[in-house]
Coordinates of C-alpha atoms in Angstrom, one line a residue:
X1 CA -59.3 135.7 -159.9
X2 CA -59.2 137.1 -163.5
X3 CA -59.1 134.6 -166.5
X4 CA -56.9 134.6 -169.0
X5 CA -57.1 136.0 -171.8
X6 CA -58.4 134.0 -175.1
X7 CA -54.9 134.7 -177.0
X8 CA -53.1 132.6 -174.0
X9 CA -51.7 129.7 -174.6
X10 CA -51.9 127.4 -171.8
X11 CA -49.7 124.5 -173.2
X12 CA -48.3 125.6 -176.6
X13 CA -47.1 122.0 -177.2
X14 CA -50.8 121.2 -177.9
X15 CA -51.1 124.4 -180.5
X16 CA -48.4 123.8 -183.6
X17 CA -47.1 126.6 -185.2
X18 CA -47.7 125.6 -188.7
X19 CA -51.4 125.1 -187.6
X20 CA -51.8 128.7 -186.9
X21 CA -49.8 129.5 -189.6
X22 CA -51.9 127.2 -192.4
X23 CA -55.1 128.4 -191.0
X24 CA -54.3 132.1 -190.9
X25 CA -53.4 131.2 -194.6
X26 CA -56.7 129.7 -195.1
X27 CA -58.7 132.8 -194.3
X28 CA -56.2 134.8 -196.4
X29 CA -56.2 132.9 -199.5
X30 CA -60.5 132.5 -199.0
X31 CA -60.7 136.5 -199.8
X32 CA -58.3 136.5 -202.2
X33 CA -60.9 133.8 -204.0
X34 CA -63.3 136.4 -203.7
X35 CA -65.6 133.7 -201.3
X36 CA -65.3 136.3 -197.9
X37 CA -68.2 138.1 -196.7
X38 CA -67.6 141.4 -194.7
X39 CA -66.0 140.4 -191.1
X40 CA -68.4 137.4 -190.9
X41 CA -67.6 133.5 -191.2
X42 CA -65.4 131.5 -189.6
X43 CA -62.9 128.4 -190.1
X44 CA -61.5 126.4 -186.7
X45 CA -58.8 123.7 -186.3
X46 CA -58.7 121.2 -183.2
X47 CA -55.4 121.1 -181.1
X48 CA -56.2 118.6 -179.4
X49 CA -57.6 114.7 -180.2
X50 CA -60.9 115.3 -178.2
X51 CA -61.5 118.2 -180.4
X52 CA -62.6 120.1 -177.3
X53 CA -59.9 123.0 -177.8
X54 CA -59.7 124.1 -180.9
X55 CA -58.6 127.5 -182.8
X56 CA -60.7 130.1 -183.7
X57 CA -61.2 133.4 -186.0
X58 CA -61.5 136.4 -183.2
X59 CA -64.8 138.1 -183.5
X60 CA -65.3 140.4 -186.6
X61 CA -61.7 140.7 -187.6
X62 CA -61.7 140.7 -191.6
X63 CA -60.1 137.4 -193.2
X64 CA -57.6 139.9 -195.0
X65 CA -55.9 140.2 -192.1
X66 CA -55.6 137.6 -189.9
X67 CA -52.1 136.5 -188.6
X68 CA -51.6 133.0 -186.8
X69 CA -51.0 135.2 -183.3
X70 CA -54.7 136.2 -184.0
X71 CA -56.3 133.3 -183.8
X72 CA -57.9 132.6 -180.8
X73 CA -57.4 129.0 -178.8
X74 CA -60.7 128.3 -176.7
X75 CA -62.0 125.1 -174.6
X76 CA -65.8 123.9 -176.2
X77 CA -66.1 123.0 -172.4
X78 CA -64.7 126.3 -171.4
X79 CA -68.4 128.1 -170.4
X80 CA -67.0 131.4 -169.5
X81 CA -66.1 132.3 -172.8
X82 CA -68.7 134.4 -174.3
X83 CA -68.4 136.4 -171.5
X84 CA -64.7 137.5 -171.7
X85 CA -64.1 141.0 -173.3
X86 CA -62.5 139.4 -176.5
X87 CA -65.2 136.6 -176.8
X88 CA -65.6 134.8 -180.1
X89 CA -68.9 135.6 -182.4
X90 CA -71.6 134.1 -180.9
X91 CA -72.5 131.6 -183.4
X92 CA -69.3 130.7 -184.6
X93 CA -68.7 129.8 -180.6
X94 CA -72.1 127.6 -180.6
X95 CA -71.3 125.9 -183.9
X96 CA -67.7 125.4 -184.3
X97 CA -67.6 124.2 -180.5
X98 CA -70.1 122.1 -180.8
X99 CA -69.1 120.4 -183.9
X100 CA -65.5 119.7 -183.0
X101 CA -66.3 118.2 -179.3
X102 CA -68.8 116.2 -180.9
X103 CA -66.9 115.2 -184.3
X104 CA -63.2 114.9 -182.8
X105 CA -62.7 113.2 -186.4
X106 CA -63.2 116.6 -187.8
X107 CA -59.8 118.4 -187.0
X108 CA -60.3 121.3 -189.2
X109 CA -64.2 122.7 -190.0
X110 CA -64.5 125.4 -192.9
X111 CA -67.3 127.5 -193.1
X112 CA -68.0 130.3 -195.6
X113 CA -70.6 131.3 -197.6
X114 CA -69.3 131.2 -201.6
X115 CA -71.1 132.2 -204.2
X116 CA -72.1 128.9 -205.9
X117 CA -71.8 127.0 -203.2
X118 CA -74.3 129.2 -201.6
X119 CA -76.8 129.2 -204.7
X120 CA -76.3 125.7 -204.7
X121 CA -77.8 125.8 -201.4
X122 CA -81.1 128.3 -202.1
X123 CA -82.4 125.8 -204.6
X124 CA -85.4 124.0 -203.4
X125 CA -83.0 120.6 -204.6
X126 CA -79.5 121.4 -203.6
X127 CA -78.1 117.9 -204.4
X128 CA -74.8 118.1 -205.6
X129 CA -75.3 115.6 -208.6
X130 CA -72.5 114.2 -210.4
X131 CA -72.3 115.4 -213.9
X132 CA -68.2 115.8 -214.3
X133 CA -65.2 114.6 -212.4
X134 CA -65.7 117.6 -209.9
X135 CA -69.3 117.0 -208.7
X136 CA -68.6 113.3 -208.7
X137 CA -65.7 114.1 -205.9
X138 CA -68.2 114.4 -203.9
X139 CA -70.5 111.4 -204.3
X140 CA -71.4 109.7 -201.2
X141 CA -69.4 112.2 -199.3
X142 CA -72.1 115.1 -199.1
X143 CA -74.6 116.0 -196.0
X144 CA -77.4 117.9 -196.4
X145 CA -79.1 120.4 -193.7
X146 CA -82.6 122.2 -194.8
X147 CA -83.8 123.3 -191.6
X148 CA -82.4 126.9 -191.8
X149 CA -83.9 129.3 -189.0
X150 CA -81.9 132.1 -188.9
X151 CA -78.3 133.2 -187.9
X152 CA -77.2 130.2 -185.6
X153 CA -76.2 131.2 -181.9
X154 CA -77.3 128.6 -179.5
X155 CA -76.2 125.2 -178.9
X156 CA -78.9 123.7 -180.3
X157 CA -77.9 124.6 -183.8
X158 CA -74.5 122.8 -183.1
X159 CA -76.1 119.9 -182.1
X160 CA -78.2 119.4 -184.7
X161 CA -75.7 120.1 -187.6
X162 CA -73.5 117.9 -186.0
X163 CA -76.2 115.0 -186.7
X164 CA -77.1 116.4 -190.4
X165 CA -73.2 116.0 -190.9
X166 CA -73.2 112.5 -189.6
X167 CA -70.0 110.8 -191.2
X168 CA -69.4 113.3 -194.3
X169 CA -67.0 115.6 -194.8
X170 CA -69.3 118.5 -196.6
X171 CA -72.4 119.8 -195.4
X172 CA -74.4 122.3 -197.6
X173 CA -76.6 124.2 -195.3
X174 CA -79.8 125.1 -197.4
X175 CA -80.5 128.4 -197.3
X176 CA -77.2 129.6 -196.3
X177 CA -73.7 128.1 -197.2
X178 CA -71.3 125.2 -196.8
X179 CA -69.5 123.8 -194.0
X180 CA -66.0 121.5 -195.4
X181 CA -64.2 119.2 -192.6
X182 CA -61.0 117.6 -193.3
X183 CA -58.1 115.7 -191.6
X184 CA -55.8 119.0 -192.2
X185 CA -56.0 122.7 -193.1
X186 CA -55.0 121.8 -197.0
X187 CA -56.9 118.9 -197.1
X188 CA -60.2 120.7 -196.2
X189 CA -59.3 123.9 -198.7
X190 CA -59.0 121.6 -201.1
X191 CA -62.6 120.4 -200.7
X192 CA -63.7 123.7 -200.2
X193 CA -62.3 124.8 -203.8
X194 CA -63.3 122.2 -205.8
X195 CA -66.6 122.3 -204.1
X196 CA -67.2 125.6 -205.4
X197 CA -65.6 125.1 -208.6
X198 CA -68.2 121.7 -208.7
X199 CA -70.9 124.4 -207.7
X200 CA -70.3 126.5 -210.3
X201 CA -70.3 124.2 -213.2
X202 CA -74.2 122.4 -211.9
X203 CA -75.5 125.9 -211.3
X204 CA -74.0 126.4 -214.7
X205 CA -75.2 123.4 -216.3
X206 CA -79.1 124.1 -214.9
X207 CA -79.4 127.9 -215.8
X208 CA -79.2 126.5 -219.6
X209 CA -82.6 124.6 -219.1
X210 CA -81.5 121.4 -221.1
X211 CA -81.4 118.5 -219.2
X212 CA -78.6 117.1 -217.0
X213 CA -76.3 114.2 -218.0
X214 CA -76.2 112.6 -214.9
X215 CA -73.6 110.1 -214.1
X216 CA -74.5 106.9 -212.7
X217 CA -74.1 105.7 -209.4
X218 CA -71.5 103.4 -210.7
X219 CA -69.5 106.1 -212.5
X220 CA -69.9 108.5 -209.8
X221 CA -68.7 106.2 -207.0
X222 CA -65.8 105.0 -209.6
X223 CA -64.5 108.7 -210.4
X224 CA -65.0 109.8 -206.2
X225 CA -63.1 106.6 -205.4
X226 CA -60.5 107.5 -207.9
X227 CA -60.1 111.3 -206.7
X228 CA -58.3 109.5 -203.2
X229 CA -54.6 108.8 -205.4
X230 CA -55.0 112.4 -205.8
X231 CA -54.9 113.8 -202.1
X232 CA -51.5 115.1 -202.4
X233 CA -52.5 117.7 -204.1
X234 CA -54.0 119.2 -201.3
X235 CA -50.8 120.1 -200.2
X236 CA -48.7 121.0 -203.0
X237 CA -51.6 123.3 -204.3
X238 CA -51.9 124.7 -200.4
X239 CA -48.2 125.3 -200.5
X240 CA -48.6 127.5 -204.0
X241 CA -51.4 129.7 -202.8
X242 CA -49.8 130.4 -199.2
X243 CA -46.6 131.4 -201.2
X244 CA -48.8 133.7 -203.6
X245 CA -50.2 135.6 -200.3
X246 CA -48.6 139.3 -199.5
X247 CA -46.8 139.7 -195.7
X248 CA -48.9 140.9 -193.1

């Protein structure tokens, strides 16, 4: 008996329609921020509370163009998968599906590698300190992974970044990149953007050689609590940049 094909849907009331839509807007709007990389990367969204099946970027299809019929809906306990003809990349598969069956909290996963976010993570000290009301959005919130080994494409890798991310909702990978979760699509874009923009101004900050007003614990925790009254503007600033995007 043949399996279906990825792109099936076998019960579409499980896979919304704005879901596809937001996160086929999500990859969209991260190359139009200049933070894509070739055909690489990839950002998921769980359709289902287990976070077992979850949606996918197909394999090496460049974020400029992906459409919500693109996206491809796969079972983490599915282990057939990699070897269909249009299998997911390899370590987006072993990541993303292990991440989301084992963090069901963590609906929607981002994963890119931006370019402060990414310096942020090649310095022997990645911490994101809180020096403004950006980097202190992320106090207490931040995980922190500095066992890079290569590309990651076996389970194992899942696994383990699953247990570096623990209860936060940001992981900077050292050596490589940052991973955002969040309750929704917006929510998590959010977090991705002012992470970089908080990336940006401590890379900043530290290439002028003076040192760092750091805030203190207090301050940081008062000014991350405070961002919370602020979540709608996850979506009303989703909303504008979806509207900015050209039709496919």
């Amino acid at each position: 008996m043949t399996a279906a094909p990825l792109h099936t849907l076998p019960d579409p009331a499980q896979d919304p329609v704005a879901l596809r839509q937001d996160l086929a807007a999500a990859f969209r709007i991260c190359h139009q921020m200049g933070w894509s990389e070739s055909v690489g990367n990839h950002f998921s969204a769980a359709v289902s509370e287990d976070g077992a099946r979850f949606l996918l970027n197909p394999r090496w299809q460049h974020f400029a163009t992906i459409r919500p019929e693109d996206l491809l809906l796969l079972d983490s306990h599915d282990k057939t998968v990699l070897s269909r003809p249009d299998a997911p990349d390899a370590s987006a598969w072993c990541v993303h599906g292990t991440l989301h069956r084992r963090k069901p909290e963590a609906k929607v996963i981002l994963h890119c590698h931006s370019p402060y976010a990414t310096a942020l993570s090649c310095l022997a000290d990645p911490t994101m300190v809180p020096i403004d009301n950006n980097t202190a959005r992320f106090h207490g919130r931040t995980a922190y992974d500095l066992d890079f080994g290569g590309i990651a494409d076996a389970e194992e890798e899942g696994e383990r970044l699953a247990e570096a991310l623990g209860d936060k909702t940001v992981l900077i990978m050292g050596n490589h990149g940052v991973s955002i979760v969040g309750e929704t699509v917006a929510d998590a874009f959010e977090d991705l953007y002012f992470f970089e923009k908080a990336a940006q101004t401590l890379i900043l900050a530290r290439s002028t050689g003076e040192k760092l007003a750091v805030l203190s614990d207090a301050v940081a925790q008062n000014t991350a609590d405070g961002w919370r009254a602020y979540r709608g503007m996850a979506d009303r600033h989703f909303a504008f940049l979806k509207s900015q995007l050209p039709a496919l």
